[in-house]
Amino acid sequence: MPQLVEHVVEAFSASAEREVIVAAIERLIDAGVLVDESRAEWETAARVGLFGAPVVSVRSALAGEADVIVVGVPFDGGVTYRPGARFGPQGIRSVSRSVFQAAEPPRGMHDPVRGKRVMESVRVRDVGDILPDPGGGGRRQLDDARVLAGRIAGAGKLLVALGGDHSISAPLIAGVADSVGSIGVLHFDAHHDLSHPASGDMKGLHHGNFLNWSAGDDRVAHIVQCGIRQLTSVDPETLDSHHVWPGRTWVDAGAESLLRTIAADIPWYVTVDVDVIDPAHMPATGTPLPGGVRWGELIDVLVAVLGSRRVVGIDVVEFLPDGHDAPGLEISALLVHAVDAAMGGRR
Ligand SMILES: [Mn+2]
């Protein structure tokens, strides 16, 4: 079975030598002496891509056919309450074509509300899911997510990750930073997901503390949180380079005020926990909290913000399909408009 170079090397080498060996193997791949087939098996994990986009190997997606690369991370080993987010990627993909159909060559679709074609000339490719590792506790799945996020961002493509619980954002953000260096993290959530900054090994990572590793990562220059409304027993720490818009303040203040807290000189990673939405509108999530905003309000803010910043990655997490189509359709709509805006902001 194809394996990641990193995992093969791990099996027979001391850690100090690994980087040297990995670098040598990557040079041989670049020179065409070795062929990188490491993720060919992922193709089987999704038969239909997001919006009906072609499902292709990572190698072909990275080789230049894509502007946007979609990957599913069906991981929910980090939940503290109700599991089921592992079914999120397929739950989104299966209904997404009701909202938008990707065509080849891409021509976008007319949006009568925004009065424009969305996703015009945006080439979307789906590389399927990063498969779970039975018995491995998800460690390998999260390591693979980091490596892949780095390669996608390094190739200059927009990463779109379908969760999965919120744990997945920690390796995805780290992977993007591995490639692009200094970034900001824009975080939509009912929960702060931050207890204290952490670095290095992601031991103890779960869906309620993923932001610890971003806060402790020197390459994460700014963190902006929107929607936080969870009650906490300990008063939250305020970190420099960290801005919190609690409750619905980020909607009420307007995009212009929000944008003043989102630096224009660095690329941004955007992570959307669907529980930022009012559970009356979004019950299909693991830890719902009363309050929150409506879908349209979130999408309008994403369109305004992502269209005027350089965005390198977007994830949507904590969706637990519940047998109803509506939540997956709302997430699909969010992704169409957010990706369309982000591609505009990158031009
Ligand atoms: Mn969260």
XYZ file of C-alpha atoms and ligand atoms in Angstrom:
348
model
C 0.000 0.000 0.000
C 1.332 3.469 -0.773
C 2.675 5.243 2.292
C 3.665 8.769 3.136
C 7.415 9.219 2.887
C 7.348 10.573 6.429
C 5.850 7.327 7.740
C 8.154 5.039 5.829
C 11.187 6.898 7.099
C 9.882 6.859 10.649
C 9.937 3.061 10.623
C 13.688 2.675 10.335
C 15.422 5.876 11.287
C 16.301 7.973 14.333
C 14.531 11.339 14.364
C 17.683 13.407 13.739
C 18.284 11.604 10.455
C 14.690 11.655 9.263
C 14.621 15.194 7.936
C 17.752 14.572 5.893
C 16.332 11.370 4.429
C 12.939 12.936 3.692
C 14.637 15.881 1.990
C 16.728 13.486 -0.121
C 13.654 11.498 -1.153
C 11.798 14.688 -2.037
C 14.745 15.793 -4.203
C 14.574 12.453 -6.018
C 10.811 12.926 -6.540
C 11.399 16.447 -7.872
C 14.059 15.107 -10.222
C 11.651 12.436 -11.488
C 13.814 9.536 -10.237
C 11.112 8.470 -7.767
C 7.365 8.775 -8.357
C 5.215 10.149 -5.548
C 2.165 7.868 -5.459
C 1.756 8.267 -1.726
C -1.902 9.219 -1.730
C -3.270 7.321 -4.703
C -5.512 5.326 -2.357
C -7.439 8.427 -1.300
C -9.199 8.474 -4.644
C -11.474 5.684 -3.520
C -12.694 7.582 -0.480
C -15.013 9.907 -2.410
C -16.839 8.867 -5.535
C -18.422 12.242 -6.094
C -16.504 15.432 -5.443
C -17.780 18.561 -3.745
C -20.209 20.288 -6.185
C -19.677 17.311 -8.491
C -16.087 18.393 -9.109
C -13.699 15.745 -10.469
C -12.177 13.441 -7.852
C -8.476 13.198 -8.668
C -5.218 12.128 -7.059
C -3.325 14.610 -4.947
C -0.501 14.552 -7.446
C -2.693 15.534 -10.372
C -4.505 18.187 -8.308
C -1.176 19.709 -7.246
C 0.244 19.517 -10.758
C -1.707 22.545 -11.906
C -5.236 21.557 -12.908
C -6.811 23.126 -9.830
C -7.354 26.518 -8.219
C -9.171 24.980 -5.252
C -8.337 21.601 -3.709
C -10.995 19.995 -1.513
C -10.074 17.337 1.038
C -12.238 15.572 3.588
C -10.891 14.836 7.054
C -13.439 12.401 8.523
C -11.989 12.487 12.032
C -14.025 12.751 15.237
C -11.604 11.186 17.689
C -11.328 14.514 19.493
C -14.910 15.075 20.578
C -15.911 15.632 24.183
C -19.627 15.003 23.714
C -21.527 13.660 20.705
C -19.581 11.919 17.889
C -20.579 11.835 14.217
C -18.498 14.576 12.585
C -16.599 11.811 10.758
C -19.656 11.662 8.479
C -19.441 15.383 7.722
C -17.414 15.313 4.464
C -19.715 12.848 2.755
C -22.778 14.578 4.198
C -21.710 17.835 2.562
C -20.602 16.339 -0.754
C -23.776 14.291 -1.200
C -26.097 17.321 -1.238
C -23.707 19.980 -2.550
C -24.720 19.643 -6.205
C -28.191 20.902 -5.316
C -26.565 24.248 -4.534
C -23.826 24.506 -7.161
C -22.633 22.350 -10.035
C -19.003 22.518 -11.020
C -18.597 22.337 -14.800
C -15.619 21.567 -16.983
C -14.335 23.962 -18.218
C -15.540 26.052 -15.265
C -18.112 28.713 -16.164
C -19.664 29.405 -12.755
C -23.359 29.928 -12.123
C -25.463 33.085 -12.082
C -26.481 34.317 -8.633
C -29.576 36.537 -8.869
C -29.088 37.774 -5.296
C -25.514 38.998 -5.756
C -26.159 39.869 -9.398
C -23.036 38.094 -10.695
C -21.696 34.730 -11.765
C -20.121 32.889 -8.832
C -17.141 30.545 -9.165
C -16.573 31.767 -12.709
C -13.382 30.165 -14.079
C -12.606 28.596 -10.687
C -11.289 25.048 -11.158
C -12.255 22.821 -8.241
C -10.687 19.406 -7.658
C -11.563 17.018 -4.832
C -8.878 14.612 -3.622
C -11.269 12.608 -1.458
C -10.854 11.873 2.230
C -7.792 11.365 4.365
C -8.779 7.941 5.600
C -8.938 7.073 9.288
C -6.206 4.837 10.681
C -7.906 1.964 12.485
C -6.317 1.437 15.874
C -4.071 4.427 15.435
C -6.207 6.880 17.387
C -6.282 9.251 14.433
C -2.664 10.299 14.882
C -1.669 9.378 11.355
C -4.806 10.960 9.909
C -3.943 14.271 11.577
C -0.266 14.025 10.540
C -1.349 13.404 6.937
C -3.697 16.401 7.140
C -0.766 18.606 8.115
C 1.474 17.341 5.311
C -1.263 17.678 2.702
C -2.302 21.174 3.859
C 1.327 22.228 3.505
C 1.595 20.838 -0.002
C -1.658 22.450 -1.165
C -0.752 25.862 0.249
C 2.806 25.459 -1.035
C 1.480 24.845 -4.541
C -0.432 28.121 -4.364
C -3.863 26.429 -4.319
C -6.731 27.309 -2.015
C -7.223 24.539 0.555
C -10.842 23.666 1.391
C -11.088 21.093 4.190
C -14.321 19.351 5.178
C -14.393 18.168 8.808
C -14.378 16.290 10.966
C -14.298 17.675 14.478
C -12.421 20.866 15.287
C -9.218 19.001 16.228
C -8.367 18.820 12.532
C -7.816 22.589 12.302
C -4.673 22.456 14.470
C -2.639 20.292 12.050
C -4.191 22.010 9.014
C -3.167 25.463 10.273
C 0.308 24.198 11.192
C 0.661 22.608 7.753
C -0.301 25.808 5.961
C 2.171 27.756 8.120
C 4.866 25.162 7.286
C 4.551 26.324 3.681
C 3.599 29.999 3.739
C 5.120 31.132 7.056
C 3.385 33.948 8.883
C -0.440 33.709 8.788
C -3.530 34.882 10.634
C -6.338 32.642 11.866
C -9.938 33.824 11.549
C -12.086 31.603 13.773
C -15.902 31.419 13.818
C -17.252 29.434 16.769
C -19.604 29.466 19.759
C -16.688 28.197 21.867
C -13.290 29.791 22.376
C -11.406 26.479 21.870
C -8.422 28.020 23.661
C -7.159 27.326 27.179
C -3.454 28.191 27.049
C -0.894 28.503 24.239
C 0.874 25.228 23.448
C 3.602 24.236 21.033
C 5.279 21.198 19.565
C 3.705 17.771 19.842
C -0.104 17.964 19.663
C -0.595 15.613 22.615
C -3.866 16.282 24.383
C -5.392 17.861 21.285
C -9.195 17.729 21.187
C -11.943 19.697 19.501
C -12.249 22.139 22.405
C -8.593 23.235 22.514
C -7.317 23.184 18.918
C -6.522 26.895 19.065
C -3.922 26.323 21.812
C -1.468 25.188 19.135
C -2.184 28.164 16.898
C -1.841 30.573 19.836
C 1.491 28.944 20.710
C 2.775 28.967 17.128
C 5.131 31.889 16.404
C 4.088 31.791 12.770
C 0.472 32.610 13.669
C 0.737 36.390 13.831
C -2.917 37.192 14.573
C -5.996 35.371 15.811
C -9.473 36.871 15.364
C -12.400 35.040 16.931
C -16.047 35.694 16.035
C -19.205 34.448 17.704
C -17.829 33.259 21.041
C -20.694 32.959 23.561
C -19.750 30.016 25.795
C -19.778 30.718 29.549
C -16.451 29.893 31.223
C -15.577 29.313 34.872
C -12.208 31.038 34.510
C -11.980 34.528 33.039
C -10.324 34.199 29.618
C -6.731 35.310 29.106
C -6.228 38.176 26.707
C -3.318 37.623 24.399
C -1.637 40.301 22.296
C -2.362 39.880 18.589
C -5.697 38.315 19.540
C -9.082 39.938 18.944
C -12.400 38.520 20.130
C -15.789 39.538 18.712
C -18.206 37.841 21.123
C -21.800 36.846 20.413
C -23.123 38.597 17.320
C -21.016 41.770 17.689
C -19.065 40.959 14.490
C -22.310 40.948 12.471
C -23.784 44.039 14.113
C -20.569 46.079 13.801
C -20.451 45.562 10.033
C -17.762 44.174 7.777
C -15.774 47.415 7.669
C -15.209 47.402 11.442
C -14.447 43.695 11.426
C -11.919 44.151 8.609
C -10.036 46.721 10.695
C -9.090 43.848 13.039
C -7.971 41.560 10.207
C -4.498 42.593 9.043
C -4.179 43.061 5.287
C -0.469 42.222 5.058
C -0.589 38.503 5.910
C -2.474 35.531 4.434
C -5.374 34.132 6.483
C -6.663 30.701 7.360
C -10.427 30.669 8.018
C -11.985 28.029 10.256
C -15.767 27.801 10.595
C -17.269 25.743 13.407
C -20.898 25.437 12.358
C -22.015 25.892 15.969
C -21.405 29.621 15.489
C -24.882 29.436 13.903
C -27.986 29.552 16.122
C -28.847 25.893 16.892
C -32.443 26.699 15.869
C -30.959 26.947 12.343
C -28.102 24.458 12.803
C -29.039 21.595 15.110
C -26.735 19.107 13.328
C -23.651 19.767 15.433
C -21.959 18.114 18.392
C -22.018 20.809 21.067
C -24.799 23.270 20.196
C -25.163 26.454 22.263
C -28.155 28.829 22.415
C -27.683 32.154 20.676
C -25.659 32.618 17.543
C -26.308 34.049 14.109
C -28.194 33.002 10.981
C -26.562 31.409 7.926
C -27.117 34.425 5.702
C -25.404 36.704 8.214
C -22.324 34.488 8.368
C -22.152 34.103 4.585
C -22.459 37.871 4.008
C -19.573 38.515 6.419
C -17.429 35.819 4.782
C -18.058 37.309 1.335
C -17.079 40.794 2.533
C -13.992 39.698 4.451
C -12.586 36.941 2.251
C -12.983 39.086 -0.855
C -10.530 41.649 0.471
C -7.893 39.472 2.128
C -5.555 36.758 0.852
C -6.984 33.469 2.105
C -4.886 30.288 1.951
C -7.239 27.814 3.603
C -10.854 27.377 4.672
C -12.302 24.608 6.798
C -15.822 23.790 7.952
C -16.008 21.574 11.023
C -18.337 20.034 13.612
C -21.123 19.114 11.180
C -22.872 15.870 12.198
C -25.254 14.794 9.427
C -28.623 14.020 11.029
C -30.623 12.670 8.097
C -31.955 16.067 7.022
C -30.553 17.750 3.918
C -30.853 21.364 5.093
C -27.638 21.644 7.168
C -25.467 20.173 4.402
C -27.131 22.486 1.878
C -26.436 25.534 4.072
C -22.773 24.484 4.408
C -22.580 24.000 0.628
C -23.961 27.503 0.097
C -21.442 28.881 2.578
C -18.609 27.148 0.715
C -19.696 28.391 -2.736
C -19.847 32.008 -1.634
C -16.798 31.868 0.654
C -14.616 30.191 -1.990
C -15.875 32.547 -4.703
C -15.021 35.537 -2.494
C -11.646 34.087 -1.492
C -10.682 33.497 -5.127
C -11.633 37.129 -5.839
C -9.474 38.249 -2.896
C -6.493 36.263 -4.212
C -6.607 37.862 -7.670
Mn -14.807 24.726 17.744
